One Martini backbone bead per residue (centre of mass of N, CA, C, O) as a GRO file, in nm:
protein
  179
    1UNK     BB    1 -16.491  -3.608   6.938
    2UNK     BB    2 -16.489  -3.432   6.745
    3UNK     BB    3 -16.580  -3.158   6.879
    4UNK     BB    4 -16.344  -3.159   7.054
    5UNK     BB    5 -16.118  -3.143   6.829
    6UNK     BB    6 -16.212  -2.905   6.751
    7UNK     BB    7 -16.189  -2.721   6.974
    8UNK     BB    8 -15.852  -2.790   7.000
    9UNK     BB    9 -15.805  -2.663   6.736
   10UNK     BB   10 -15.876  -2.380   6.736
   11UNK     BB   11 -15.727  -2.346   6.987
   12UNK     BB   12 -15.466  -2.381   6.800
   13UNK     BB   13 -15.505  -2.192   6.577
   14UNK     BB   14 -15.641  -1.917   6.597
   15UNK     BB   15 -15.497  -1.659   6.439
   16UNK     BB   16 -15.263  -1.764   6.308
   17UNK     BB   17 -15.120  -1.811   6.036
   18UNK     BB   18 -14.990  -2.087   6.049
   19UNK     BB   19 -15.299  -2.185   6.142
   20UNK     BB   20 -15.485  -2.173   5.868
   21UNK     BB   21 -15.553  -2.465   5.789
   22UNK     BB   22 -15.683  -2.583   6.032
   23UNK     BB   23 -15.913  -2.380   6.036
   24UNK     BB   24 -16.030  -2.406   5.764
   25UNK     BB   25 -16.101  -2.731   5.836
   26UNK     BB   26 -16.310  -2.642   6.084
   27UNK     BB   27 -16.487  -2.513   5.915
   28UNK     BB   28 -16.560  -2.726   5.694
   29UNK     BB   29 -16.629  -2.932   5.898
   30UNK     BB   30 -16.904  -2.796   5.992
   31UNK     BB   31 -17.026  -2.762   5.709
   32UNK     BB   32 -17.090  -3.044   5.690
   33UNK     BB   33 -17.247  -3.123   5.959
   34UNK     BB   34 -17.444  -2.944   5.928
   35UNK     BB   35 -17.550  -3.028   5.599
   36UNK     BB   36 -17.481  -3.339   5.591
   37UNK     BB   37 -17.665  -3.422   5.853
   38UNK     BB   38 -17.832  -3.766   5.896
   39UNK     BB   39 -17.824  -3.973   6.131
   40UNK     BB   40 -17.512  -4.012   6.037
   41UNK     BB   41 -17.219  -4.132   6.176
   42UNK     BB   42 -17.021  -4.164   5.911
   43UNK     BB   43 -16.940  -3.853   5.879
   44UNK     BB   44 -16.714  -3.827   6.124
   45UNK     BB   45 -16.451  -3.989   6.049
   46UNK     BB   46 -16.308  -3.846   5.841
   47UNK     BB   47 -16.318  -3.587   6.029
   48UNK     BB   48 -16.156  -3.662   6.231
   49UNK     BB   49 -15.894  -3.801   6.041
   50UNK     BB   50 -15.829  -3.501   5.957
   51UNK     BB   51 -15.805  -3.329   6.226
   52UNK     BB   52 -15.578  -3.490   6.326
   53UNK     BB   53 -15.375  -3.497   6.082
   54UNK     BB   54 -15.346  -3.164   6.142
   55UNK     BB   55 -15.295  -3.086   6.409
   56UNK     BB   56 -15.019  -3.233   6.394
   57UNK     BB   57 -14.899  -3.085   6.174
   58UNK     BB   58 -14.924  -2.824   6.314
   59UNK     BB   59 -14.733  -2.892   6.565
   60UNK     BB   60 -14.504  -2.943   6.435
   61UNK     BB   61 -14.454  -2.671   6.254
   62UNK     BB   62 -14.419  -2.525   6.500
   63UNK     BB   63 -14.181  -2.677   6.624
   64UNK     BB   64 -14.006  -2.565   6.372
   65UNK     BB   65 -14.001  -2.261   6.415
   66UNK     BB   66 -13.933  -2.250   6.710
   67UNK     BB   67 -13.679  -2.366   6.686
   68UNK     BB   68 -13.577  -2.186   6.428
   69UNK     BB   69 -13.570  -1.964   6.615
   70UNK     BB   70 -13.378  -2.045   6.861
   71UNK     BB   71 -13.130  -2.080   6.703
   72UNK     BB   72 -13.152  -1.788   6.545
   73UNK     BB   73 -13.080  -1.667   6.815
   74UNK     BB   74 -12.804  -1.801   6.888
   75UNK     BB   75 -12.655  -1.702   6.658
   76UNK     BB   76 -12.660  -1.404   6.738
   77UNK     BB   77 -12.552  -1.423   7.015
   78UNK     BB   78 -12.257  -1.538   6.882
   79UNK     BB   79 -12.195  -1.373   6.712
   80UNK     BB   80 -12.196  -1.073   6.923
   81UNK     BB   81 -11.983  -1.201   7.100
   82UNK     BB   82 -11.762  -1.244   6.879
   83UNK     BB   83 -11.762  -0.908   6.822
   84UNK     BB   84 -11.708  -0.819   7.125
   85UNK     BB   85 -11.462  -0.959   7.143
   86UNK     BB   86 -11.292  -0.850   6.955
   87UNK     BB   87 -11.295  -0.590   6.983
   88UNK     BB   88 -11.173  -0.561   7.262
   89UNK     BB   89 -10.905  -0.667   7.156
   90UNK     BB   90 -10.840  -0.437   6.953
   91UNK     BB   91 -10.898  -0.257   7.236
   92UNK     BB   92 -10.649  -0.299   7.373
   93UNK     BB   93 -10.420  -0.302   7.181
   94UNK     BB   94 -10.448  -0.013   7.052
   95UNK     BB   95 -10.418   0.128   7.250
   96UNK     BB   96 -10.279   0.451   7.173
   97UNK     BB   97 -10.167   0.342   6.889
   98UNK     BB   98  -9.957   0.438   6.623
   99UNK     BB   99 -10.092   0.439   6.259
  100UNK     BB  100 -10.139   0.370   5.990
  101UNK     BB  101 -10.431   0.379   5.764
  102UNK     BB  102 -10.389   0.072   5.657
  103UNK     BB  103 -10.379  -0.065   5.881
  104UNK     BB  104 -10.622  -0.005   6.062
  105UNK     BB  105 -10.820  -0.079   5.800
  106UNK     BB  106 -10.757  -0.353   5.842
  107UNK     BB  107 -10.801  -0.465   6.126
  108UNK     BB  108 -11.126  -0.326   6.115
  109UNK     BB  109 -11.144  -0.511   5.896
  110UNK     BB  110 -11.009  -0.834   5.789
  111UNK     BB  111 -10.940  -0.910   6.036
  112UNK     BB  112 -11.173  -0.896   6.208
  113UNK     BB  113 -11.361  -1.074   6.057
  114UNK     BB  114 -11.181  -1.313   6.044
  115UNK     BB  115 -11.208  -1.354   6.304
  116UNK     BB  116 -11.521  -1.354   6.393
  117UNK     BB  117 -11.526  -1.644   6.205
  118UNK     BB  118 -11.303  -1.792   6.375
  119UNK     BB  119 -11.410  -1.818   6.619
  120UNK     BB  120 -11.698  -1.925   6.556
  121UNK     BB  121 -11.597  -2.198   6.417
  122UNK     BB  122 -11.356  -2.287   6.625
  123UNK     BB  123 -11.317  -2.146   6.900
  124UNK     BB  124 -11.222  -2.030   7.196
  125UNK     BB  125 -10.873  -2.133   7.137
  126UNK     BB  126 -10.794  -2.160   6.899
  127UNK     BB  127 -10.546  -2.161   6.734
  128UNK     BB  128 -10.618  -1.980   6.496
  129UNK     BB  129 -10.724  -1.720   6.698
  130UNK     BB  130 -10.387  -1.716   6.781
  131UNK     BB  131 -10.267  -1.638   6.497
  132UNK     BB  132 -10.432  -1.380   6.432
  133UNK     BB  133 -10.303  -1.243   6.669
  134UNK     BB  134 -10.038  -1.262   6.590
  135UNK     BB  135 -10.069  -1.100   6.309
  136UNK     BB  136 -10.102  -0.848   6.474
  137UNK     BB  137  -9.883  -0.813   6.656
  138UNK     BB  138  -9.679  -0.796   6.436
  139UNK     BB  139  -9.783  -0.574   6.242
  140UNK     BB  140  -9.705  -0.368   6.507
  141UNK     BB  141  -9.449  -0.397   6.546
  142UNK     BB  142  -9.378  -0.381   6.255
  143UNK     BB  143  -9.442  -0.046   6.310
  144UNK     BB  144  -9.299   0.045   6.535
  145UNK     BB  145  -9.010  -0.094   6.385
  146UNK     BB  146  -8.963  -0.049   6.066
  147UNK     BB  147  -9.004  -0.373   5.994
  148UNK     BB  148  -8.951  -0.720   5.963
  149UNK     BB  149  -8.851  -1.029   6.103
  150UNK     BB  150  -9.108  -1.213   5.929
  151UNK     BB  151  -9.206  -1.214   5.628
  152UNK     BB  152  -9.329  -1.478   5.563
  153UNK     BB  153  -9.499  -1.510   5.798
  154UNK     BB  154  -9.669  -1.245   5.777
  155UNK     BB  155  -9.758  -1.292   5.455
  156UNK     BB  156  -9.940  -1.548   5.523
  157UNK     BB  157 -10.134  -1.389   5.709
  158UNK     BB  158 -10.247  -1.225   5.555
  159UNK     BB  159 -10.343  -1.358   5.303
  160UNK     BB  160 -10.542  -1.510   5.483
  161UNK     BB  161 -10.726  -1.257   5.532
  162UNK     BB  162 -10.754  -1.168   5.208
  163UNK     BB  163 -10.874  -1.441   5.086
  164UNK     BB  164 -11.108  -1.432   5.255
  165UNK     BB  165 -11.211  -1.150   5.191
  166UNK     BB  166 -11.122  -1.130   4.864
  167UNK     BB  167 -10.970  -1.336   4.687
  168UNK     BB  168 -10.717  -1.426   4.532
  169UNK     BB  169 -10.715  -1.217   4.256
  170UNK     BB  170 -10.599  -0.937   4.472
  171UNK     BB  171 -10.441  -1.013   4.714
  172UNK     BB  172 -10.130  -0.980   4.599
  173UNK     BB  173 -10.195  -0.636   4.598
  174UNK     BB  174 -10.248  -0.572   4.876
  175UNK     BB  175 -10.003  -0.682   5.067
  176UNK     BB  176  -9.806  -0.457   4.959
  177UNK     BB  177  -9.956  -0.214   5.109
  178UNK     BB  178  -9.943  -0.329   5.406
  179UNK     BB  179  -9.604  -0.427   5.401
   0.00000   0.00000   0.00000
């Protein structure tokens, strides 16, 4: 049984650093049994039950690498898509579209993260998503139209995205820029 376990492990560890412990256990096992067997067959016992106990645990570990592999990968294809998708967006709306440098600056800079983000966390179709889609479209109106039909709606959507993007306490001088 041991030798099988020996075996199995060796297979298990490979040269991967990942199971460097358990390869080492293998290793060290090898070494009990050259130089300690006297034809005592309970040095074999302990040596089981720690190749045993370390091969699973080495299963384990990998299995959470993996897990944690799949997921970091799963969140990077969604980030990359929600950035896919927002361009998209603001490449469609702005297309042809002339408008200040302080403008196009916002939009590609903290409304795009903000949305981003919010696309990210609450997911396509959330009310938040089509908020934000809102102050866009808000803002180039009015730049198109040199007025603000509802500055209080206008200025409440820019500060929340740029309380998200820099925090509390320079956003109120940043919207006088923008607005």
């Amino acid at each position: 049984r041991v030798l099988n376990l020996l075996v199995d492990a060796l297979d298990t560890a490979g040269t991967e650093a990942k199971h460097k412990t358990l390869r080492e256990l293998c290793f060290d096992s090898i070494e009990k049994i050259v130089t300690g067997f006297n034809d005592d067959l309970s040095i074999f016992e302990p040596i089981e039950q720690a190749l045993q106990a370390e091969t699973e645990a080495s299963n384990k570990r990998a299995e959470l690498a993996e897990k944690r592999a799949a997921e970091a990968q799963a969140a990077r294809e969604r980030r990359e898509e929600a950035r896919d998708q927002v361009a998209d967006f603001l490449s469609e709306v702005l297309f042809g579209k002339r408008m200040p440098n302080v403008l196009l600056e916002f939009l590609v800079g903290p409304w795009q993260h903000h949305q981003n983000v919010t696309l990210l966390r609450e997911g396509d179709g959330a009310p938040e998503v089509f908020a934000n889609q809102i102050v866009l479209r808000d803002l180039l109106r009015a730049s198109d139209r040199h007025e603000i039909e509802n500055y209080d709606k206008l200025h409440a959507g820019i500060v929340e995205v740029l309380d998200f993007e820099i925090g509390r306490a320079s956003c109120r001088e940043r919207v006088s820029v923008v607005v």
